[in-house]
Coordinates of C-alpha atoms and ligand atoms in Angstrom, one line a residue:
Chain H
M1 CA 1.5 -17.6 -25.5
S2 CA -1.1 -17.7 -28.2
R3 CA -4.3 -15.8 -27.8
A4 CA -6.3 -18.9 -27.8
S5 CA -4.8 -20.2 -24.6
V6 CA -5.5 -16.9 -22.9
V7 CA -9.1 -16.7 -23.9
P8 CA -10.4 -20.3 -24.1
V9 CA -12.9 -20.8 -26.9
S10 CA -16.4 -21.3 -25.8
V11 CA -16.5 -24.8 -27.2
D12 CA -14.7 -25.9 -24.1
F13 CA -17.8 -25.1 -22.1
A14 CA -19.7 -28.3 -22.7
Q15 CA -23.3 -28.4 -23.7
T16 CA -24.7 -29.7 -20.4
E17 CA -22.9 -27.0 -18.4
R18 CA -23.8 -24.2 -20.8
F19 CA -27.5 -25.4 -20.6
R20 CA -27.3 -25.4 -16.8
Y21 CA -25.7 -21.9 -16.7
V22 CA -28.2 -20.3 -19.0
L23 CA -31.0 -22.0 -17.1
R24 CA -29.8 -20.4 -13.9
L25 CA -30.1 -17.0 -15.4
A26 CA -33.5 -17.8 -17.0
D27 CA -35.0 -19.3 -13.8
T28 CA -33.8 -16.3 -11.7
S29 CA -35.6 -13.9 -14.0
L30 CA -38.7 -16.1 -14.3
I31 CA -39.2 -16.7 -10.5
L32 CA -38.6 -13.0 -9.7
G33 CA -41.0 -12.0 -12.4
Q34 CA -43.6 -14.4 -11.1
R35 CA -43.1 -13.1 -7.5
L36 CA -43.4 -9.5 -8.6
S37 CA -46.6 -10.1 -10.5
E38 CA -48.3 -11.0 -7.2
W39 CA -48.3 -7.3 -6.4
V40 CA -50.3 -6.3 -9.5
G41 CA -53.6 -4.9 -8.2
H42 CA -52.5 -4.9 -4.6
A43 CA -49.6 -2.4 -4.5
P44 CA -49.5 0.7 -2.2
A45 CA -50.5 3.1 -5.0
L46 CA -51.7 2.9 -8.6
E47 CA -48.3 4.0 -9.9
E48 CA -46.7 1.1 -8.1
D49 CA -49.1 -1.4 -9.6
L50 CA -48.0 -0.1 -13.0
G51 CA -44.3 0.1 -12.1
V52 CA -44.1 -3.4 -10.6
A53 CA -46.0 -4.8 -13.5
N54 CA -43.5 -3.3 -15.9
I55 CA -40.5 -4.9 -14.1
S56 CA -42.3 -8.2 -13.9
L57 CA -43.0 -8.1 -17.6
D58 CA -39.4 -7.3 -18.5
L59 CA -38.2 -10.2 -16.3
I60 CA -40.5 -12.7 -17.8
G61 CA -39.6 -11.5 -21.2
Q62 CA -35.9 -12.0 -20.4
A63 CA -36.7 -15.4 -19.0
R64 CA -38.5 -16.4 -22.2
M65 CA -35.5 -15.5 -24.3
L66 CA -33.1 -17.4 -22.0
L67 CA -35.3 -20.4 -21.7
S68 CA -35.7 -20.7 -25.4
Y69 CA -31.9 -20.4 -25.7
A70 CA -31.5 -23.1 -23.0
G71 CA -33.9 -25.3 -24.9
E72 CA -31.8 -24.9 -28.0
I73 CA -28.6 -25.8 -26.2
E74 CA -30.2 -28.8 -24.7
A75 CA -31.5 -29.9 -28.1
A76 CA -34.1 -32.2 -26.6
G77 CA -37.1 -30.4 -28.0
R78 CA -38.1 -28.6 -24.9
D79 CA -39.5 -25.1 -25.5
E80 CA -39.8 -22.2 -23.0
D81 CA -43.1 -23.4 -21.6
Q82 CA -42.0 -27.0 -21.2
L83 CA -39.0 -25.8 -19.3
A84 CA -41.1 -23.3 -17.2
Y85 CA -44.1 -25.5 -16.5
L86 CA -42.9 -29.1 -16.5
R87 CA -39.8 -29.1 -14.4
D88 CA -39.9 -30.0 -10.7
Q89 CA -38.5 -27.9 -7.9
N90 CA -35.1 -29.6 -7.7
D91 CA -34.6 -29.0 -11.5
F92 CA -35.1 -25.2 -11.0
C93 CA -31.9 -23.4 -10.5
N94 CA -32.8 -19.8 -9.7
L95 CA -31.0 -18.0 -6.9
A96 CA -32.8 -18.7 -3.6
L97 CA -33.1 -14.9 -3.0
V98 CA -35.7 -14.4 -5.7
E99 CA -38.0 -17.2 -4.5
Q100 CA -38.4 -15.5 -1.1
P101 CA -41.9 -14.2 -0.5
N102 CA -42.7 -10.6 -1.3
G103 CA -43.3 -9.6 2.3
D104 CA -44.3 -6.0 2.6
F105 CA -43.6 -3.5 -0.2
G106 CA -40.3 -2.6 1.5
C107 CA -39.2 -6.2 1.6
T108 CA -39.9 -6.6 -2.1
I109 CA -37.9 -3.4 -2.8
V110 CA -34.9 -4.7 -0.8
R111 CA -34.9 -8.0 -2.6
Q112 CA -35.2 -6.1 -5.9
V113 CA -32.3 -3.8 -5.2
L114 CA -30.0 -6.7 -4.3
I115 CA -30.9 -8.5 -7.4
D116 CA -31.1 -5.5 -9.8
V117 CA -27.5 -4.5 -9.0
W118 CA -26.4 -8.1 -9.4
Q119 CA -28.2 -8.4 -12.8
L120 CA -26.9 -5.0 -13.9
E121 CA -23.3 -5.9 -13.2
L122 CA -23.7 -9.4 -14.7
L123 CA -25.5 -8.2 -17.9
S124 CA -23.0 -5.4 -18.4
W125 CA -20.2 -7.9 -18.2
F126 CA -21.9 -10.2 -20.8
D127 CA -21.0 -7.6 -23.4
A128 CA -17.6 -9.3 -23.3
S129 CA -18.9 -12.8 -23.1
T130 CA -17.7 -15.4 -25.6
D131 CA -21.3 -16.6 -25.9
Q132 CA -22.9 -14.6 -28.7
R133 CA -26.5 -15.3 -27.7
L134 CA -25.9 -14.2 -24.2
R135 CA -24.3 -11.0 -25.5
E136 CA -27.4 -10.4 -27.6
I137 CA -29.9 -11.1 -24.9
A138 CA -27.9 -9.0 -22.4
A139 CA -27.7 -6.1 -24.7
K140 CA -31.5 -5.7 -24.6
A141 CA -31.9 -6.8 -20.9
V142 CA -29.3 -4.4 -19.6
K143 CA -31.4 -1.4 -20.6
E144 CA -34.4 -2.7 -18.8
T145 CA -32.4 -3.6 -15.8
R146 CA -31.0 -0.1 -15.5
Y147 CA -34.6 1.1 -15.3
H148 CA -35.4 -1.5 -12.7
L149 CA -32.6 -0.4 -10.5
R150 CA -33.6 3.2 -10.8
Y151 CA -37.1 2.2 -9.7
S152 CA -36.0 0.0 -6.8
S153 CA -33.1 2.1 -5.5
G154 CA -35.4 5.2 -5.7
W155 CA -37.9 3.4 -3.5
L156 CA -35.2 2.1 -1.1
V157 CA -33.9 5.6 -0.5
R158 CA -37.5 6.9 0.0
L159 CA -38.3 4.1 2.5
G160 CA -34.9 4.1 4.2
D161 CA -34.8 7.8 4.6
G162 CA -38.6 8.3 5.0
T163 CA -40.3 7.8 8.3
E164 CA -39.0 6.0 11.4
E165 CA -41.4 3.1 10.7
S166 CA -40.3 2.8 7.1
H167 CA -36.7 2.9 8.0
T168 CA -37.1 0.1 10.6
R169 CA -39.1 -2.0 8.2
V170 CA -36.6 -1.9 5.3
Q171 CA -33.6 -2.3 7.7
T172 CA -35.3 -5.5 9.1
S173 CA -35.9 -6.8 5.6
L174 CA -32.4 -6.1 4.6
N175 CA -31.1 -8.0 7.7
D176 CA -33.4 -10.9 6.8
L177 CA -32.5 -11.1 3.2
W178 CA -28.8 -10.4 3.3
K179 CA -27.8 -14.0 3.9
F180 CA -29.2 -15.0 0.5
T181 CA -26.7 -12.7 -1.2
T182 CA -23.9 -15.1 -0.3
E183 CA -25.1 -17.5 -3.0
L184 CA -24.7 -14.8 -5.7
F185 CA -21.0 -14.8 -5.3
T186 CA -20.1 -18.3 -4.2
P187 CA -18.9 -20.0 -7.3
D188 CA -19.5 -23.7 -7.9
E189 CA -18.2 -26.0 -10.7
I190 CA -20.5 -24.5 -13.4
D191 CA -19.6 -21.0 -12.5
R192 CA -15.9 -21.8 -12.7
L193 CA -16.2 -23.6 -16.0
A194 CA -18.3 -20.7 -17.4
E195 CA -15.6 -18.2 -16.2
N196 CA -12.8 -20.3 -17.8
A197 CA -14.7 -20.4 -21.1
G198 CA -15.1 -16.7 -21.0
V199 CA -18.8 -17.0 -20.9
A200 CA -19.3 -15.5 -17.4
P201 CA -17.3 -13.2 -15.1
N202 CA -15.3 -14.0 -12.1
L203 CA -17.8 -13.9 -9.2
N204 CA -15.3 -12.4 -6.8
V205 CA -14.6 -9.5 -9.1
L206 CA -18.3 -9.1 -9.7
R207 CA -18.8 -9.0 -5.9
G208 CA -16.5 -6.1 -5.6
S209 CA -18.5 -3.9 -8.0
W210 CA -21.8 -5.2 -6.6
L211 CA -20.8 -4.3 -3.1
H212 CA -19.6 -0.9 -4.1
R213 CA -22.9 0.0 -5.7
I214 CA -24.9 -1.5 -2.9
D215 CA -23.0 0.5 -0.3
E216 CA -23.7 3.7 -2.2
I217 CA -27.4 3.0 -2.3
L218 CA -27.6 1.9 1.3
N219 CA -25.7 4.9 2.3
E220 CA -28.1 7.2 0.6
A221 CA -31.0 5.3 2.1
T222 CA -29.4 5.7 5.6
L223 CA -29.4 1.9 6.0
T224 CA -26.7 -0.3 7.5
R225 CA -25.2 -3.2 5.6
P226 CA -25.6 -6.4 7.7
D227 CA -22.7 -8.6 8.5
D228 CA -22.2 -11.7 6.4
V229 CA -23.4 -14.9 7.9
P230 CA -22.1 -18.4 7.0
Y231 CA -25.5 -19.9 6.2
V232 CA -26.4 -20.2 2.6
W233 CA -29.0 -21.8 0.3
F234 CA -27.9 -23.0 -3.1
G235 CA -30.9 -22.5 -5.3
K236 CA -28.7 -22.5 -8.3
R237 CA -27.9 -26.2 -7.5
G238 CA -31.6 -27.0 -7.0
E239 CA -31.4 -26.7 -3.2
H240 CA -34.4 -24.4 -2.5
T241 CA -36.1 -22.9 0.4
E242 CA -39.6 -24.2 1.2
Y243 CA -41.2 -21.3 -0.7
L244 CA -40.4 -22.4 -4.2
G245 CA -42.6 -25.5 -4.1
H246 CA -45.6 -23.4 -3.4
L247 CA -44.8 -20.9 -6.1
L248 CA -44.4 -23.7 -8.7
S249 CA -47.6 -25.5 -7.7
D250 CA -49.4 -22.3 -8.3
M251 CA -47.6 -21.3 -11.5
Q252 CA -47.6 -24.8 -13.0
Y253 CA -51.2 -25.7 -12.0
L254 CA -52.9 -25.7 -15.4
Q255 CA -50.1 -27.3 -17.3
R256 CA -50.0 -30.1 -14.7
A257 CA -53.7 -30.5 -14.4
Y258 CA -54.4 -30.7 -18.1
P259 CA -51.3 -32.3 -19.7
G260 CA -50.6 -32.1 -23.4
V261 CA -53.1 -29.5 -24.4
T262 CA -52.5 -26.0 -25.9
W263 CA -53.6 -22.8 -24.4
Chain C
M1 CA -68.2 15.2 -0.9
Y2 CA -68.8 16.5 -4.4
T3 CA -69.8 19.9 -3.1
Q4 CA -66.4 20.2 -1.4
G5 CA -64.8 19.8 -4.7
L6 CA -67.1 22.4 -6.2
D7 CA -66.5 24.9 -3.3
A8 CA -62.8 24.5 -3.8
L9 CA -63.2 25.5 -7.4
G10 CA -65.1 28.6 -6.4
D11 CA -68.2 27.6 -8.3
E12 CA -70.4 30.5 -7.5
S13 CA -73.0 30.0 -10.1
L14 CA -75.6 29.3 -7.4
H15 CA -75.2 32.9 -6.3
L16 CA -75.6 34.4 -9.7
P17 CA -78.7 36.4 -10.7
E18 CA -81.1 34.3 -12.5
E19 CA -80.8 36.0 -15.9
E20 CA -77.1 35.8 -15.9
L21 CA -77.3 32.1 -15.1
A22 CA -79.8 31.5 -17.8
E23 CA -77.5 33.2 -20.3
L24 CA -74.5 31.1 -19.2
E25 CA -76.6 28.0 -19.5
A26 CA -77.8 29.0 -23.0
H27 CA -74.3 29.7 -24.1
F28 CA -73.1 26.3 -22.7
Q29 CA -75.9 24.4 -24.3
A30 CA -75.3 26.1 -27.6
K31 CA -71.7 25.1 -27.5
I32 CA -72.7 21.5 -26.9
D33 CA -75.3 21.6 -29.7
A34 CA -72.6 22.8 -32.0
D35 CA -70.5 19.8 -31.1
E36 CA -67.8 22.0 -29.4
K37 CA -65.9 20.5 -26.5
I38 CA -66.3 21.8 -23.0
E39 CA -62.9 22.3 -21.3
P40 CA -62.0 22.4 -17.6
K41 CA -61.8 26.2 -17.5
D42 CA -65.2 26.8 -19.2
W43 CA -68.3 27.6 -17.3
M44 CA -70.5 24.6 -16.8
P45 CA -73.7 23.9 -14.9
A46 CA -73.1 22.4 -11.4
A47 CA -75.3 19.4 -12.4
Y48 CA -73.2 18.7 -15.5
R49 CA -70.0 18.8 -13.4
M50 CA -71.5 16.5 -10.9
T51 CA -72.8 14.1 -13.5
L52 CA -69.3 13.9 -15.0
I53 CA -67.6 13.5 -11.7
R54 CA -69.9 10.7 -10.8
Q55 CA -69.6 9.0 -14.2
I56 CA -65.8 9.4 -14.7
S57 CA -64.9 8.4 -11.1
Q58 CA -67.2 5.4 -11.3
H59 CA -65.5 4.5 -14.6
A60 CA -62.0 4.9 -13.0
H61 CA -63.0 2.8 -10.0
S62 CA -64.3 0.1 -12.4
E63 CA -60.9 -0.1 -14.1
I64 CA -59.2 -0.4 -10.7
V65 CA -61.5 -3.0 -9.2
G66 CA -61.5 -4.7 -12.6
M67 CA -57.8 -5.5 -12.1
L68 CA -58.8 -8.0 -9.3
P69 CA -60.8 -10.7 -11.0
E70 CA -58.2 -11.0 -13.8
G71 CA -55.3 -10.6 -11.4
N72 CA -56.6 -13.8 -9.9
W73 CA -55.1 -15.7 -12.8
I74 CA -51.8 -13.9 -13.3
S75 CA -49.9 -16.4 -11.2
R76 CA -51.5 -19.4 -12.9
A77 CA -51.6 -18.3 -16.6
P78 CA -51.0 -21.5 -18.6
S79 CA -48.1 -20.3 -20.8
L80 CA -45.4 -17.6 -20.5
K81 CA -46.9 -15.8 -23.4
R82 CA -50.4 -15.8 -21.9
K83 CA -48.8 -14.7 -18.6
C84 CA -47.3 -11.6 -20.3
V85 CA -50.5 -10.8 -22.1
I86 CA -52.6 -10.9 -18.9
I87 CA -50.1 -8.9 -16.8
A88 CA -50.0 -6.3 -19.6
K89 CA -53.8 -6.3 -19.7
V90 CA -54.2 -5.8 -16.0
Q91 CA -51.6 -3.1 -16.2
D92 CA -53.5 -1.4 -19.0
E93 CA -56.6 -1.3 -16.8
G94 CA -54.6 0.3 -14.1
G95 CA -53.4 2.9 -16.7
H96 CA -57.0 3.5 -17.7
G97 CA -57.8 4.1 -14.1
A98 CA -55.0 6.6 -13.9
Y99 CA -56.1 8.6 -17.0
L100 CA -59.6 8.6 -15.8
Y101 CA -58.8 9.8 -12.3
S102 CA -56.8 12.6 -13.9
A103 CA -59.8 13.5 -16.2
A104 CA -62.0 13.6 -13.1
E105 CA -59.5 15.8 -11.3
T106 CA -60.0 18.5 -13.9
L107 CA -63.5 18.9 -12.5
G108 CA -62.2 19.8 -9.1
I109 CA -62.1 16.6 -7.1
S110 CA -58.9 14.9 -6.0
R111 CA -57.9 11.3 -6.5
E112 CA -57.7 10.9 -2.7
Q113 CA -61.3 12.0 -2.4
M114 CA -62.4 9.6 -5.1
I115 CA -60.5 6.7 -3.6
E116 CA -62.0 7.5 -0.2
Q117 CA -65.5 7.3 -1.8
L118 CA -64.7 3.9 -3.3
L119 CA -63.4 2.4 -0.1
T120 CA -66.2 3.7 2.0
G121 CA -68.8 2.5 -0.5
Q122 CA -70.1 6.0 -1.4
A123 CA -69.0 5.6 -5.0
K124 CA -69.9 2.6 -7.2
Y125 CA -68.0 0.6 -9.7
S126 CA -69.2 -1.6 -12.5
S127 CA -71.1 -4.6 -10.9
I128 CA -69.6 -7.0 -13.5
F129 CA -66.4 -7.1 -11.4
N130 CA -68.3 -8.6 -8.5
Y131 CA -68.5 -11.9 -10.3
P132 CA -65.8 -14.6 -9.7
T133 CA -63.1 -16.1 -12.0
P134 CA -62.9 -19.7 -11.0
S135 CA -61.3 -20.9 -14.2
W136 CA -58.8 -19.8 -16.8
A137 CA -61.7 -19.6 -19.4
D138 CA -63.1 -16.7 -17.3
I139 CA -60.1 -14.7 -18.4
G140 CA -61.0 -15.4 -22.0
A141 CA -64.7 -14.6 -21.4
I142 CA -63.9 -11.3 -19.6
G143 CA -61.8 -10.1 -22.5
W144 CA -64.3 -11.2 -25.1
L145 CA -67.5 -10.2 -23.4
V146 CA -66.7 -7.6 -20.7
D147 CA -64.1 -5.7 -22.7
G148 CA -66.4 -6.2 -25.7
A149 CA -69.3 -4.6 -23.8
A150 CA -67.0 -1.9 -22.5
I151 CA -66.0 -1.0 -26.0
M152 CA -69.7 -0.6 -27.1
N153 CA -70.3 1.7 -24.1
Q154 CA -67.1 3.6 -24.6
I155 CA -66.8 4.2 -28.3
P156 CA -69.5 6.9 -28.2
L157 CA -67.8 8.5 -25.2
C158 CA -64.8 9.4 -27.5
R159 CA -67.2 12.0 -28.8
C160 CA -68.4 13.0 -25.3
S161 CA -68.9 16.8 -24.8
Y162 CA -66.3 17.0 -22.0
G163 CA -62.9 17.3 -23.6
P164 CA -60.6 15.6 -21.1
Y165 CA -63.0 12.6 -20.8
A166 CA -63.4 12.3 -24.6
R167 CA -59.6 12.4 -25.1
A168 CA -59.0 9.8 -22.3
M169 CA -61.5 7.5 -24.0
V170 CA -59.8 7.7 -27.4
R171 CA -56.7 6.2 -25.8
I172 CA -58.5 3.7 -23.7
C173 CA -60.7 2.4 -26.5
K174 CA -57.7 1.5 -28.6
E175 CA -56.4 -0.7 -25.8
E176 CA -59.8 -2.2 -25.0
S177 CA -60.1 -3.5 -28.5
F178 CA -56.8 -5.3 -28.0
H179 CA -58.1 -6.8 -24.9
Q180 CA -61.2 -8.0 -26.6
R181 CA -59.3 -9.7 -29.3
Q182 CA -56.9 -11.3 -26.8
G183 CA -59.8 -12.6 -24.8
F184 CA -61.5 -14.0 -27.9
E185 CA -58.2 -15.7 -28.9
I186 CA -58.2 -17.5 -25.5
M187 CA -61.7 -18.7 -26.2
I188 CA -60.8 -19.9 -29.6
R189 CA -57.9 -21.9 -28.2
L190 CA -60.1 -23.5 -25.6
C191 CA -62.9 -24.3 -28.0
E192 CA -60.4 -26.0 -30.4
G193 CA -59.0 -27.9 -27.5
S194 CA -59.9 -30.9 -25.3
T195 CA -63.3 -31.8 -24.0
A196 CA -62.3 -30.3 -20.6
Q197 CA -61.2 -27.1 -22.2
K198 CA -64.4 -26.7 -24.2
R199 CA -66.4 -27.3 -21.1
M200 CA -64.4 -24.7 -19.3
A201 CA -65.2 -22.2 -22.1
Q202 CA -68.9 -23.0 -22.1
E203 CA -69.2 -22.6 -18.3
A204 CA -67.4 -19.3 -18.5
L205 CA -69.9 -18.1 -21.2
D206 CA -72.7 -19.3 -19.0
R207 CA -71.3 -17.2 -16.1
W208 CA -70.6 -14.0 -18.0
W209 CA -73.3 -13.7 -20.6
W210 CA -76.1 -12.2 -18.5
P211 CA -73.9 -10.0 -16.3
S212 CA -72.4 -8.7 -19.5
L213 CA -75.8 -7.7 -20.8
M214 CA -76.4 -6.0 -17.4
M215 CA -73.3 -3.8 -18.0
F216 CA -75.3 -1.5 -20.2
G217 CA -77.4 -0.5 -17.2
P218 CA -81.1 -0.5 -16.5
D219 CA -83.5 -0.7 -19.4
D220 CA -84.5 2.7 -20.9
A221 CA -87.8 2.9 -19.1
N222 CA -85.9 2.8 -15.8
S223 CA -82.8 4.8 -16.6
K224 CA -82.7 7.9 -14.4
H225 CA -79.9 9.8 -16.1
T226 CA -80.3 9.0 -19.8
G227 CA -82.4 12.0 -20.9
Q228 CA -80.2 14.8 -19.5
S229 CA -77.0 13.0 -20.3
M230 CA -78.1 12.8 -24.0
R231 CA -78.9 16.5 -24.1
W232 CA -75.4 17.2 -22.7
K233 CA -73.9 14.8 -25.1
I234 CA -72.3 12.8 -22.4
K235 CA -74.3 9.9 -23.6
R236 CA -75.1 9.3 -27.3
F237 CA -77.1 6.1 -27.3
T238 CA -79.6 4.6 -24.8
N239 CA -78.7 1.6 -22.7
D240 CA -81.1 -0.6 -24.7
E241 CA -79.7 0.5 -28.0
L242 CA -76.2 -0.4 -26.9
R243 CA -77.3 -3.7 -25.4
Q244 CA -79.0 -4.7 -28.6
K245 CA -75.9 -3.8 -30.6
F246 CA -73.8 -6.0 -28.3
V247 CA -76.1 -9.0 -28.6
D248 CA -76.1 -8.6 -32.4
V249 CA -72.4 -8.6 -32.6
T250 CA -71.6 -11.2 -30.0
V251 CA -74.1 -14.0 -30.8
P252 CA -72.4 -14.9 -34.2
Q253 CA -69.0 -14.9 -32.3
A254 CA -70.4 -17.5 -29.9
E255 CA -71.6 -19.5 -32.9
F256 CA -68.2 -19.3 -34.4
L257 CA -66.8 -20.7 -31.2
G258 CA -69.3 -23.5 -31.1
L259 CA -70.7 -22.3 -27.8
E260 CA -74.2 -22.0 -26.7
V261 CA -75.5 -18.7 -25.5
P262 CA -77.5 -19.4 -22.3
D263 CA -80.8 -17.9 -23.4
D264 CA -83.6 -20.1 -24.7
A265 CA -85.5 -17.1 -26.0
L266 CA -82.6 -16.0 -28.2
V267 CA -83.7 -15.9 -31.9
W268 CA -82.9 -13.9 -35.0
N269 CA -85.8 -11.6 -35.9
E270 CA -86.0 -11.2 -39.7
E271 CA -88.2 -8.2 -39.5
T272 CA -86.2 -6.1 -37.1
E273 CA -82.9 -7.6 -38.3
H274 CA -81.9 -7.9 -34.7
Y275 CA -81.8 -10.8 -32.2
N276 CA -84.7 -11.1 -29.8
F277 CA -83.4 -12.1 -26.4
G278 CA -84.9 -13.2 -23.1
P279 CA -85.7 -11.0 -20.1
I280 CA -82.8 -9.8 -17.9
D281 CA -83.0 -10.7 -14.3
W282 CA -83.1 -7.1 -12.9
D283 CA -83.5 -8.5 -9.4
E284 CA -80.0 -10.0 -9.7
F285 CA -78.8 -6.7 -11.1
Q286 CA -80.2 -4.7 -8.1
R287 CA -78.9 -7.3 -5.6
V288 CA -75.3 -7.1 -6.9
L289 CA -75.6 -3.3 -7.1
A290 CA -76.7 -3.2 -3.5
G291 CA -73.6 -5.1 -2.4
H292 CA -74.8 -8.7 -2.4
G293 CA -73.1 -10.1 -5.5
P294 CA -70.8 -13.1 -5.3
C295 CA -67.6 -11.1 -4.7
N296 CA -68.6 -7.6 -3.6
Q297 CA -67.0 -8.0 -0.2
E298 CA -63.8 -9.6 -1.5
R299 CA -63.3 -6.9 -4.1
I300 CA -63.7 -4.0 -1.8
R301 CA -61.8 -5.8 1.0
A302 CA -58.9 -6.3 -1.4
R303 CA -58.8 -2.6 -2.3
I304 CA -59.0 -1.6 1.4
D305 CA -56.2 -4.0 2.3
A306 CA -54.0 -2.7 -0.5
H307 CA -54.7 0.9 0.6
E308 CA -54.2 0.3 4.3
S309 CA -51.1 -1.9 4.0
G310 CA -49.6 0.6 1.6
A311 CA -50.2 3.6 4.0
W312 CA -46.7 3.5 5.5
V313 CA -45.2 3.4 2.1
R314 CA -47.1 6.5 0.9
E315 CA -46.3 8.3 4.2
A316 CA -42.6 7.5 3.8
A317 CA -42.6 8.8 0.3
L318 CA -44.1 12.1 1.5
A319 CA -41.7 12.3 4.4
N320 CA -38.8 11.7 2.1
A321 CA -40.0 14.3 -0.5
A322 CA -40.3 16.9 2.3
K323 CA -36.7 16.2 3.4
Q324 CA -35.5 16.5 -0.2
S325 CA -37.2 19.8 -0.8
K326 CA -35.7 21.1 2.5
N327 CA -32.2 20.1 1.3
L328 CA -32.6 22.0 -2.0
Ligands
FE2_1 FE1 -60.0 -0.6 -19.3
FE2_2 FE1 -59.8 -3.7 -20.9

């Protein structure tokens, strides 16, 4: 067997699917960054205002690189802002987990740990992607994400193994958010094509390492991993929870109210 | 409250014999006159310490409360670049608060005590942050005018006699001048833009002009603290001197933008080579200071809410730290 048939060349991964795949990554970072920024000025302590702002900035920075790349793939002249501000809810393809409201600080931390580990596993894998741009973007983002996970898992351990109240609060948030993790590892057509093209990892394999790390963190935080439940939202296919519409109407307000001007 | 901090430091100067005290004071003033820095371990008069605690903590609180009016536009920033800039700016202000709390702590008061004073209304913060930000242009106007005025006030503080405060200000001033430029850039973009954008910019200038002039404090005739603070080199210029400087620098910038400064009496004075400007509404200043500005309640409520709803998080962090140290 020739090498080419083992590792399919990335050309097989058509433009529309590649656009869609990169957009998923971009939207997930963007919506999470937007959510986190809601904390700035309202966090439990000054250091947390600064910490959360840092993570939010990194994520929006990643989103900008990915959106620009998506725009180039699409080749329809849309830049990062047109993609961020002028798409409707059903064209957004972020994971439903990241559009969930912040809740209390513990809930934000639970959501962050779940997504940080996912991003860390994924970005690390991209080092071997056949997509050169993704490799480059991931090389920068993976360092940031390592820091994000240190921050979020540090807090999850503190809150899980803190007071009785904090333990109960984060366990409840974990129970509530767990169902959204199903989407992370349930491949659809685009995920499969991306995997076949060597652009993205096998999600089942990714789930194994994700779960391993999550279990380690939950263990240290004295938290119990909830059972998997069948219900699932598919944000990545544009099927969103009710929260995303409100987030977008807020985020996109100026661009929508004053079309065609520069800021 | 302050006296608690002083007791904790074992400040016993009140019990010293008079001659000894006079000698310490003379030595202290001589150091200041020679432009030497006073450091935390040095002897200092109780009133100097108290003045600094009041001023630095007020300054820190202003940075923290100042995160709120601009934070109001983080979620709605009109481009991703602007969003990053505004998040980073608000984050900088939080950082300024952190350095300043640390500088104040060197004088024997804790951050917890200072925050308590803010939340209970015992400590003040800059009144400017009690004004609202109804439009995106307010973010431009705040950067341009409020950070601009803050720089005028703060540059001289880089040479303040108290070492930790002076050093904190050097770092802060660098970032404030970034903020000022970024704000001005927002204004340029709006003023080059559509009719609606220009209108937004003009309305923001109308809202922020007078409150910005008030940021320099009461006029010299009514400024309680100026004399002593100048002798101690905590302050280097009077309120009116700094205000004049701000007007002189800012009016040409407004002209460059094509905006109209909302003051009919504003005119260039050939003789003095300064702008003459109209009277400041000191009643408004006093009203806002007394808690009756447009957003006083909202600002302090937001700080109290953040503090109260974060209490369980801070408790958990302490409880976890205690467990960790037991395990060591
Ligand atoms: Fe500041
Ligand atoms: Fe600033």
